[in-house]
């Protein structure tokens, strides 16, 4: 992953510090990622996807496919959670639909999926599932 992050920063003509500021991450955290000491967490990946909708998340995560994707309408029109109207629309979507693709409002993991999830020997269970798609979009599910 560190090689792909370095390649992304270089392709965009950024410094590590500017990249960190753009994705709202502490520059020291980016330094650790670029040196391979740490791996990016969920929030870092989400911020990269928001700031760079033209970058394939499949490529970033796995190295497979092309770095660039043509921006889709879904990637360009993520709702702003700052707007009171959008908050109401997201709440309405959550109540009406079992699957919500907005990162601002994760859906509840359906019971049939929860029942099929593996249990660990320590008794731990899955709390959250995030599906990343090849077009750079994702769906976020939380255990209800």
Tab-separated table of N, CA and C in Angstrom:
chain	number	residue	atom	x	y	z
A	1	UNK	N	0.821	-1.196	0.000
A	1	UNK	CA	0.000	0.000	0.000
A	1	UNK	C	0.863	1.258	0.000
A	2	UNK	N	1.998	1.219	0.691
A	2	UNK	CA	2.831	2.426	0.770
A	2	UNK	C	3.270	2.872	-0.616
A	3	UNK	N	3.579	1.906	-1.496
A	3	UNK	CA	3.990	2.270	-2.853
A	3	UNK	C	2.856	2.975	-3.602
A	4	UNK	N	1.638	2.482	-3.417
A	4	UNK	CA	0.495	3.087	-4.114
A	4	UNK	C	0.178	4.471	-3.561
A	5	UNK	N	0.303	4.654	-2.257
A	5	UNK	CA	0.096	5.994	-1.681
A	5	UNK	C	1.147	6.968	-2.202
A	6	UNK	N	2.399	6.520	-2.245
A	6	UNK	CA	3.467	7.368	-2.797
A	6	UNK	C	3.187	7.710	-4.256
A	7	UNK	N	2.730	6.718	-5.023
A	7	UNK	CA	2.419	6.948	-6.434
A	7	UNK	C	1.274	7.949	-6.589
A	8	UNK	N	0.255	7.831	-5.751
A	8	UNK	CA	-0.879	8.757	-5.784
A	8	UNK	C	-0.405	10.187	-5.500
A	9	UNK	N	0.392	10.350	-4.462
A	9	UNK	CA	0.884	11.679	-4.090
A	9	UNK	C	1.726	12.268	-5.212
A	10	UNK	N	2.585	11.446	-5.798
A	10	UNK	CA	3.441	11.912	-6.896
A	10	UNK	C	2.608	12.288	-8.121
A	11	UNK	N	1.625	11.444	-8.463
A	11	UNK	CA	0.792	11.719	-9.638
A	11	UNK	C	0.018	13.027	-9.481
A	12	UNK	N	-0.417	13.310	-8.272
A	12	UNK	CA	-1.190	14.533	-8.005
A	12	UNK	C	-0.296	15.751	-7.808
A	13	UNK	N	1.023	15.541	-7.802
A	13	UNK	CA	1.954	16.656	-7.644
A	13	UNK	C	1.909	17.278	-6.259
A	14	UNK	N	1.718	16.444	-5.249
A	14	UNK	CA	1.576	16.928	-3.878
A	14	UNK	C	2.791	16.578	-3.046
A	15	UNK	N	2.914	17.250	-1.928
A	15	UNK	CA	3.853	16.831	-0.894
A	15	UNK	C	3.059	15.975	0.088
A	16	UNK	N	3.758	15.220	0.911
A	16	UNK	CA	3.082	14.392	1.907
A	16	UNK	C	2.257	15.265	2.855
A	17	UNK	N	2.787	16.431	3.221
A	17	UNK	CA	2.081	17.330	4.132
A	17	UNK	C	0.814	17.879	3.493
A	18	UNK	N	0.909	18.290	2.228
A	18	UNK	CA	-0.272	18.816	1.544
A	18	UNK	C	-1.330	17.717	1.380
A	19	UNK	N	-0.886	16.515	1.047
A	19	UNK	CA	-1.801	15.372	0.930
A	19	UNK	C	-2.504	15.139	2.270
A	20	UNK	N	-1.727	15.146	3.361
A	20	UNK	CA	-2.299	14.946	4.700
A	20	UNK	C	-3.354	16.004	4.998
A	21	UNK	N	-3.053	17.250	4.690
A	21	UNK	CA	-4.012	18.327	4.946
A	21	UNK	C	-5.270	18.164	4.102
A	22	UNK	N	-5.102	17.749	2.849
A	22	UNK	CA	-6.253	17.582	1.962
A	22	UNK	C	-7.209	16.508	2.474
A	23	UNK	N	-6.651	15.414	3.005
A	23	UNK	CA	-7.514	14.318	3.475
A	23	UNK	C	-7.777	14.408	4.979
A	24	UNK	N	-7.369	15.541	5.562
A	24	UNK	CA	-7.635	15.838	6.972
A	24	UNK	C	-7.077	14.775	7.916
A	25	UNK	N	-5.777	14.472	7.699
A	25	UNK	CA	-5.070	13.509	8.524
A	25	UNK	C	-3.786	14.168	9.009
A	26	UNK	N	-3.362	13.835	10.206
A	26	UNK	CA	-2.140	14.372	10.767
A	26	UNK	C	-0.955	14.009	9.862
A	27	UNK	N	-0.120	14.978	9.509
A	27	UNK	CA	1.025	14.688	8.638
A	27	UNK	C	1.939	13.570	9.158
A	28	UNK	N	2.081	13.446	10.457
A	28	UNK	CA	2.929	12.365	10.988
A	28	UNK	C	2.305	11.006	10.707
A	29	UNK	N	0.987	10.928	10.703
A	29	UNK	CA	0.318	9.666	10.370
A	29	UNK	C	0.591	9.286	8.921
A	30	UNK	N	0.576	10.276	8.026
A	30	UNK	CA	0.875	10.018	6.614
A	30	UNK	C	2.324	9.571	6.471
A	31	UNK	N	3.220	10.179	7.221
A	31	UNK	CA	4.626	9.779	7.186
A	31	UNK	C	4.776	8.307	7.550
A	32	UNK	N	4.063	7.866	8.577
A	32	UNK	CA	4.125	6.462	8.995
A	32	UNK	C	3.573	5.545	7.897
A	33	UNK	N	2.499	5.983	7.228
A	33	UNK	CA	1.922	5.182	6.141
A	33	UNK	C	2.904	5.067	4.978
A	34	UNK	N	3.522	6.187	4.619
A	34	UNK	CA	4.414	6.213	3.466
A	34	UNK	C	5.707	5.433	3.714
A	35	UNK	N	6.056	5.245	4.973
A	35	UNK	CA	7.247	4.458	5.305
A	35	UNK	C	6.894	3.001	5.578
A	36	UNK	N	5.611	2.674	5.528
A	36	UNK	CA	5.188	1.291	5.724
A	36	UNK	C	5.094	0.856	7.170
A	37	UNK	N	5.203	1.795	8.105
A	37	UNK	CA	5.110	1.443	9.527
A	37	UNK	C	3.678	1.108	9.929
A	38	UNK	N	2.729	1.823	9.336
A	38	UNK	CA	1.313	1.625	9.641
A	38	UNK	C	0.542	1.391	8.349
A	39	UNK	N	-0.665	0.878	8.508
A	39	UNK	CA	-1.578	0.741	7.377
A	39	UNK	C	-2.737	1.712	7.607
A	40	UNK	N	-3.319	2.236	6.521
A	40	UNK	CA	-4.385	3.225	6.704
A	40	UNK	C	-5.641	2.613	7.303
A	41	UNK	N	-6.271	3.370	8.177
A	41	UNK	CA	-7.527	2.949	8.768
A	41	UNK	C	-8.708	3.354	7.901
A	42	UNK	N	-9.865	2.981	8.339
A	42	UNK	CA	-11.113	3.245	7.631
A	42	UNK	C	-11.284	4.736	7.320
A	43	UNK	N	-11.081	5.596	8.311
A	43	UNK	CA	-11.291	7.032	8.120
A	43	UNK	C	-10.361	7.609	7.056
A	44	UNK	N	-9.105	7.153	7.044
A	44	UNK	CA	-8.155	7.630	6.039
A	44	UNK	C	-8.623	7.222	4.645
A	45	UNK	N	-9.045	5.971	4.501
A	45	UNK	CA	-9.506	5.486	3.193
A	45	UNK	C	-10.753	6.235	2.728
A	46	UNK	N	-11.668	6.487	3.632
A	46	UNK	CA	-12.882	7.233	3.282
A	46	UNK	C	-12.522	8.645	2.830
A	47	UNK	N	-11.614	9.289	3.552
A	47	UNK	CA	-11.217	10.651	3.182
A	47	UNK	C	-10.509	10.677	1.836
A	48	UNK	N	-9.673	9.689	1.554
A	48	UNK	CA	-9.026	9.619	0.247
A	48	UNK	C	-10.076	9.463	-0.845
A	49	UNK	N	-11.054	8.591	-0.620
A	49	UNK	CA	-12.120	8.375	-1.608
A	49	UNK	C	-12.923	9.652	-1.855
A	50	UNK	N	-13.163	10.437	-0.816
A	50	UNK	CA	-13.927	11.680	-0.964
A	50	UNK	C	-13.132	12.740	-1.716
A	51	UNK	N	-11.852	12.886	-1.366
A	51	UNK	CA	-11.025	13.940	-1.948
A	51	UNK	C	-10.580	13.587	-3.369
A	52	UNK	N	-10.390	12.293	-3.637
A	52	UNK	CA	-9.913	11.842	-4.948
A	52	UNK	C	-10.876	10.832	-5.565
A	53	UNK	N	-12.061	11.271	-6.000
A	53	UNK	CA	-13.039	10.329	-6.561
A	53	UNK	C	-12.561	9.687	-7.868
A	54	UNK	N	-11.516	10.243	-8.472
A	54	UNK	CA	-10.986	9.673	-9.715
A	54	UNK	C	-10.002	8.538	-9.473
A	55	UNK	N	-9.668	8.260	-8.211
A	55	UNK	CA	-8.730	7.182	-7.880
A	55	UNK	C	-9.516	5.920	-7.527
A	56	UNK	N	-9.149	4.827	-8.145
A	56	UNK	CA	-9.814	3.551	-7.898
A	56	UNK	C	-9.460	3.030	-6.511
A	57	UNK	N	-10.457	2.809	-5.686
A	57	UNK	CA	-10.217	2.254	-4.362
A	57	UNK	C	-9.753	0.807	-4.462
A	58	UNK	N	-10.195	0.088	-5.496
A	58	UNK	CA	-9.720	-1.275	-5.719
A	58	UNK	C	-8.212	-1.260	-5.950
A	59	UNK	N	-7.755	-0.336	-6.776
A	59	UNK	CA	-6.318	-0.204	-7.035
A	59	UNK	C	-5.581	0.176	-5.751
A	60	UNK	N	-6.108	1.146	-5.019
A	60	UNK	CA	-5.435	1.613	-3.814
A	60	UNK	C	-5.321	0.499	-2.774
A	61	UNK	N	-6.390	-0.270	-2.609
A	61	UNK	CA	-6.403	-1.312	-1.581
A	61	UNK	C	-5.652	-2.574	-1.986
A	62	UNK	N	-5.783	-2.967	-3.266
A	62	UNK	CA	-5.242	-4.265	-3.677
A	62	UNK	C	-4.128	-4.183	-4.709
A	63	UNK	N	-4.011	-3.048	-5.385
A	63	UNK	CA	-3.034	-2.928	-6.459
A	63	UNK	C	-3.547	-3.452	-7.780
A	64	UNK	N	-4.775	-3.934	-7.807
A	64	UNK	CA	-5.349	-4.495	-9.034
A	64	UNK	C	-6.043	-3.407	-9.836
A	65	UNK	N	-5.961	-3.531	-11.152
A	65	UNK	CA	-6.644	-2.598	-12.026
A	65	UNK	C	-5.866	-1.313	-12.208
A	66	UNK	N	-6.549	-0.334	-12.736
A	66	UNK	CA	-5.961	0.959	-13.050
A	66	UNK	C	-6.077	1.902	-11.861
A	67	UNK	N	-5.127	2.816	-11.758
A	67	UNK	CA	-5.162	3.811	-10.683
A	67	UNK	C	-6.371	4.728	-10.824
A	68	UNK	N	-6.671	5.108	-12.044
A	68	UNK	CA	-7.733	6.087	-12.277
A	68	UNK	C	-9.022	5.432	-12.721
A	69	UNK	N	-10.101	6.021	-12.283
A	69	UNK	CA	-11.429	5.654	-12.771
A	69	UNK	C	-12.096	6.929	-13.238
A	70	UNK	N	-12.995	6.797	-14.189
A	70	UNK	CA	-13.734	7.991	-14.576
A	70	UNK	C	-14.752	8.257	-13.480
A	71	UNK	N	-14.839	9.499	-13.014
A	71	UNK	CA	-15.753	9.810	-11.918
A	71	UNK	C	-17.189	9.464	-12.282
A	72	UNK	N	-17.859	8.781	-11.374
A	72	UNK	CA	-19.264	8.452	-11.588
A	72	UNK	C	-20.120	9.499	-10.889
A	73	UNK	N	-21.375	9.640	-11.300
A	73	UNK	CA	-22.255	10.602	-10.626
A	73	UNK	C	-22.356	10.336	-9.128
A	74	UNK	N	-22.305	9.070	-8.722
A	74	UNK	CA	-22.407	8.754	-7.292
A	74	UNK	C	-21.215	9.322	-6.533
A	75	UNK	N	-20.028	9.268	-7.136
A	75	UNK	CA	-18.841	9.788	-6.457
A	75	UNK	C	-18.829	11.301	-6.412
A	76	UNK	N	-19.464	11.936	-7.368
A	76	UNK	CA	-19.436	13.393	-7.434
A	76	UNK	C	-20.539	14.048	-6.620
A	77	UNK	N	-21.532	13.290	-6.208
A	77	UNK	CA	-22.670	13.917	-5.553
A	77	UNK	C	-22.937	13.335	-4.174
A	78	UNK	N	-21.886	13.115	-3.390
A	78	UNK	CA	-22.101	12.662	-2.025
A	78	UNK	C	-22.835	13.761	-1.263
A	79	UNK	N	-23.857	13.396	-0.486
A	79	UNK	CA	-24.621	14.422	0.209
A	79	UNK	C	-23.790	15.112	1.271
A	80	UNK	N	-24.052	16.396	1.437
A	80	UNK	CA	-23.390	17.167	2.478
A	80	UNK	C	-24.174	16.996	3.765
A	81	UNK	N	-23.529	16.463	4.794
A	81	UNK	CA	-24.234	16.255	6.054
A	81	UNK	C	-24.383	17.547	6.835
A	82	UNK	N	-23.815	18.639	6.303
A	82	UNK	CA	-23.969	19.926	6.977
A	82	UNK	C	-25.362	20.507	6.757
A	83	UNK	N	-26.018	20.088	5.707
A	83	UNK	CA	-27.317	20.627	5.368
A	83	UNK	C	-28.416	19.909	6.148
A	84	UNK	N	-29.286	20.675	6.791
A	84	UNK	CA	-30.393	20.096	7.550
A	84	UNK	C	-31.319	19.297	6.638
A	85	UNK	N	-31.531	19.792	5.414
A	85	UNK	CA	-32.381	19.076	4.457
A	85	UNK	C	-31.779	17.710	4.138
A	86	UNK	N	-30.454	17.640	3.896
A	86	UNK	CA	-29.807	16.371	3.592
A	86	UNK	C	-29.860	15.410	4.769
A	87	UNK	N	-29.750	15.939	5.992
A	87	UNK	CA	-29.845	15.080	7.171
A	87	UNK	C	-31.212	14.401	7.222
A	88	UNK	N	-32.267	15.153	6.902
A	88	UNK	CA	-33.616	14.585	6.895
A	88	UNK	C	-33.756	13.548	5.796
A	89	UNK	N	-33.180	13.825	4.601
A	89	UNK	CA	-33.253	12.877	3.492
A	89	UNK	C	-32.510	11.589	3.823
A	90	UNK	N	-31.337	11.692	4.449
A	90	UNK	CA	-30.576	10.507	4.821
A	90	UNK	C	-31.342	9.692	5.847
A	91	UNK	N	-31.953	10.366	6.821
A	91	UNK	CA	-32.742	9.661	7.836
A	91	UNK	C	-33.908	8.938	7.185
A	92	UNK	N	-34.585	9.600	6.234
A	92	UNK	CA	-35.717	8.990	5.537
A	92	UNK	C	-35.256	7.763	4.756
A	93	UNK	N	-34.111	7.864	4.036
A	93	UNK	CA	-33.573	6.733	3.287
A	93	UNK	C	-33.254	5.573	4.214
A	94	UNK	N	-32.694	5.863	5.371
A	94	UNK	CA	-32.327	4.825	6.322
A	94	UNK	C	-33.564	4.092	6.815
A	95	UNK	N	-34.631	4.817	7.061
A	95	UNK	CA	-35.864	4.205	7.545
A	95	UNK	C	-36.551	3.377	6.469
A	96	UNK	N	-36.434	3.795	5.193
A	96	UNK	CA	-37.150	3.135	4.110
A	96	UNK	C	-36.379	1.981	3.489
A	97	UNK	N	-35.056	2.011	3.529
A	97	UNK	CA	-34.253	1.060	2.778
A	97	UNK	C	-33.314	0.290	3.687
A	98	UNK	N	-33.188	-1.041	3.480
A	98	UNK	CA	-32.255	-1.807	4.299
A	98	UNK	C	-30.799	-1.576	3.912
A	99	UNK	N	-30.541	-1.018	2.721
A	99	UNK	CA	-29.182	-0.771	2.270
A	99	UNK	C	-29.030	0.703	1.956
A	100	UNK	N	-28.099	1.366	2.626
A	100	UNK	CA	-27.821	2.777	2.400
A	100	UNK	C	-26.371	2.887	1.973
A	101	UNK	N	-26.113	3.549	0.851
A	101	UNK	CA	-24.749	3.623	0.349
A	101	UNK	C	-24.035	4.891	0.787
A	102	UNK	N	-24.672	5.741	1.558
A	102	UNK	CA	-24.039	6.971	2.014
A	102	UNK	C	-23.095	6.685	3.165
A	103	UNK	N	-21.833	7.131	3.066
A	103	UNK	CA	-20.914	6.905	4.174
A	103	UNK	C	-21.304	7.664	5.424
A	104	UNK	N	-22.172	8.657	5.300
A	104	UNK	CA	-22.589	9.446	6.451
A	104	UNK	C	-23.607	8.701	7.302
A	105	UNK	N	-24.215	7.664	6.763
A	105	UNK	CA	-25.281	6.996	7.476
A	105	UNK	C	-25.252	5.492	7.203
A	106	UNK	N	-24.450	4.716	7.961
A	106	UNK	CA	-24.365	3.278	7.707
A	106	UNK	C	-25.686	2.575	7.954
A	107	UNK	N	-25.966	1.547	7.157
A	107	UNK	CA	-27.165	0.737	7.322
A	107	UNK	C	-26.906	-0.320	8.387
A	108	UNK	N	-27.980	-0.896	8.897
A	108	UNK	CA	-27.875	-1.983	9.858
A	108	UNK	C	-27.620	-3.272	9.075
A	109	UNK	N	-26.722	-4.100	9.597
A	109	UNK	CA	-26.444	-5.380	8.950
A	109	UNK	C	-27.712	-6.228	9.028
A	110	UNK	N	-28.230	-6.709	7.889
A	110	UNK	CA	-29.454	-7.530	7.910
A	110	UNK	C	-29.270	-8.794	8.752
A	111	UNK	N	-30.360	-9.267	9.377
A	111	UNK	CA	-30.312	-10.435	10.265
A	111	UNK	C	-29.749	-11.673	9.573
A	112	UNK	N	-30.097	-11.880	8.286
A	112	UNK	CA	-29.625	-13.085	7.603
A	112	UNK	C	-28.107	-13.071	7.414
A	113	UNK	N	-27.529	-11.873	7.288
A	113	UNK	CA	-26.075	-11.776	7.183
A	113	UNK	C	-25.456	-11.949	8.559
A	114	UNK	N	-26.039	-11.313	9.564
A	114	UNK	CA	-25.533	-11.442	10.932
A	114	UNK	C	-25.493	-12.905	11.352
A	115	UNK	N	-26.532	-13.676	11.008
A	115	UNK	CA	-26.591	-15.085	11.377
A	115	UNK	C	-25.493	-15.901	10.695
A	116	UNK	N	-25.075	-15.482	9.504
A	116	UNK	CA	-24.062	-16.229	8.753
A	116	UNK	C	-22.629	-15.822	9.091
A	117	UNK	N	-22.452	-14.767	9.873
A	117	UNK	CA	-21.114	-14.292	10.193
A	117	UNK	C	-20.392	-15.271	11.107
A	118	UNK	N	-19.102	-15.468	10.866
A	118	UNK	CA	-18.344	-16.408	11.705
A	118	UNK	C	-18.122	-15.863	13.109
A	119	UNK	N	-18.019	-16.760	14.047
A	119	UNK	CA	-17.694	-16.409	15.432
A	119	UNK	C	-16.242	-16.814	15.668
A	120	UNK	N	-15.523	-16.014	16.397
A	120	UNK	CA	-14.143	-16.350	16.703
A	120	UNK	C	-14.106	-17.221	17.949
A	121	UNK	N	-12.970	-17.851	18.157
A	121	UNK	CA	-12.819	-18.689	19.349
A	121	UNK	C	-12.968	-17.869	20.630
A	122	UNK	N	-12.615	-16.604	20.568
A	122	UNK	CA	-12.711	-15.758	21.760
A	122	UNK	C	-14.131	-15.225	21.974
A	123	UNK	N	-15.041	-15.567	21.054
A	123	UNK	CA	-16.421	-15.116	21.194
A	123	UNK	C	-16.697	-13.760	20.589
A	124	UNK	N	-15.710	-13.177	19.921
A	124	UNK	CA	-15.903	-11.876	19.296
A	124	UNK	C	-16.848	-12.001	18.108
A	125	UNK	N	-17.621	-10.953	17.870
A	125	UNK	CA	-18.522	-10.926	16.724
A	125	UNK	C	-18.235	-9.697	15.867
A	126	UNK	N	-18.725	-9.734	14.651
A	126	UNK	CA	-18.522	-8.627	13.726
A	126	UNK	C	-19.390	-7.453	14.139
A	127	UNK	N	-18.802	-6.259	14.161
A	127	UNK	CA	-19.505	-5.033	14.526
A	127	UNK	C	-19.853	-4.205	13.300
A	128	UNK	N	-18.953	-4.222	12.289
A	128	UNK	CA	-19.127	-3.354	11.135
A	128	UNK	C	-18.583	-4.038	9.891
A	129	UNK	N	-19.272	-3.844	8.763
A	129	UNK	CA	-18.830	-4.367	7.475
A	129	UNK	C	-18.819	-3.209	6.489
A	130	UNK	N	-17.711	-3.070	5.751
A	130	UNK	CA	-17.611	-2.061	4.703
A	130	UNK	C	-17.250	-2.777	3.418
A	131	UNK	N	-18.067	-2.600	2.385
A	131	UNK	CA	-17.818	-3.194	1.075
A	131	UNK	C	-17.290	-2.117	0.150
A	132	UNK	N	-16.111	-2.335	-0.424
A	132	UNK	CA	-15.520	-1.402	-1.366
A	132	UNK	C	-15.716	-1.962	-2.775
A	133	UNK	N	-16.261	-1.142	-3.690
A	133	UNK	CA	-16.528	-1.570	-5.046
A	133	UNK	C	-15.476	-1.014	-6.001
A	134	UNK	N	-15.359	-1.654	-7.163
A	134	UNK	CA	-14.322	-1.283	-8.124
A	134	UNK	C	-14.489	0.128	-8.663
A	135	UNK	N	-15.673	0.703	-8.589
A	135	UNK	CA	-15.867	2.060	-9.082
A	135	UNK	C	-15.499	3.115	-8.041
A	136	UNK	N	-14.966	2.669	-6.900
A	136	UNK	CA	-14.553	3.607	-5.865
A	136	UNK	C	-15.645	3.880	-4.832
A	137	UNK	N	-16.842	3.384	-5.051
A	137	UNK	CA	-17.910	3.588	-4.084
A	137	UNK	C	-17.833	2.494	-3.012
A	138	UNK	N	-18.622	2.663	-1.958
A	138	UNK	CA	-18.649	1.644	-0.913
A	138	UNK	C	-19.990	1.689	-0.192
A	139	UNK	N	-20.283	0.598	0.530
A	139	UNK	CA	-21.465	0.522	1.368
A	139	UNK	C	-20.997	0.188	2.774
A	140	UNK	N	-21.621	0.798	3.757
A	140	UNK	CA	-21.198	0.699	5.129
A	140	UNK	C	-22.341	0.122	5.962
A	141	UNK	N	-22.092	-0.959	6.722
A	141	UNK	CA	-23.113	-1.596	7.528
A	141	UNK	C	-22.642	-1.676	8.968
A	142	UNK	N	-23.532	-1.375	9.909
A	142	UNK	CA	-23.255	-1.517	11.334
A	142	UNK	C	-24.175	-2.562	11.910
A	143	UNK	N	-23.691	-3.315	12.892
A	143	UNK	CA	-24.528	-4.308	13.569
A	143	UNK	C	-25.539	-3.575	14.443
A	144	UNK	N	-26.786	-3.915	14.306
A	144	UNK	CA	-27.865	-3.231	15.024
A	144	UNK	C	-28.083	-3.716	16.407
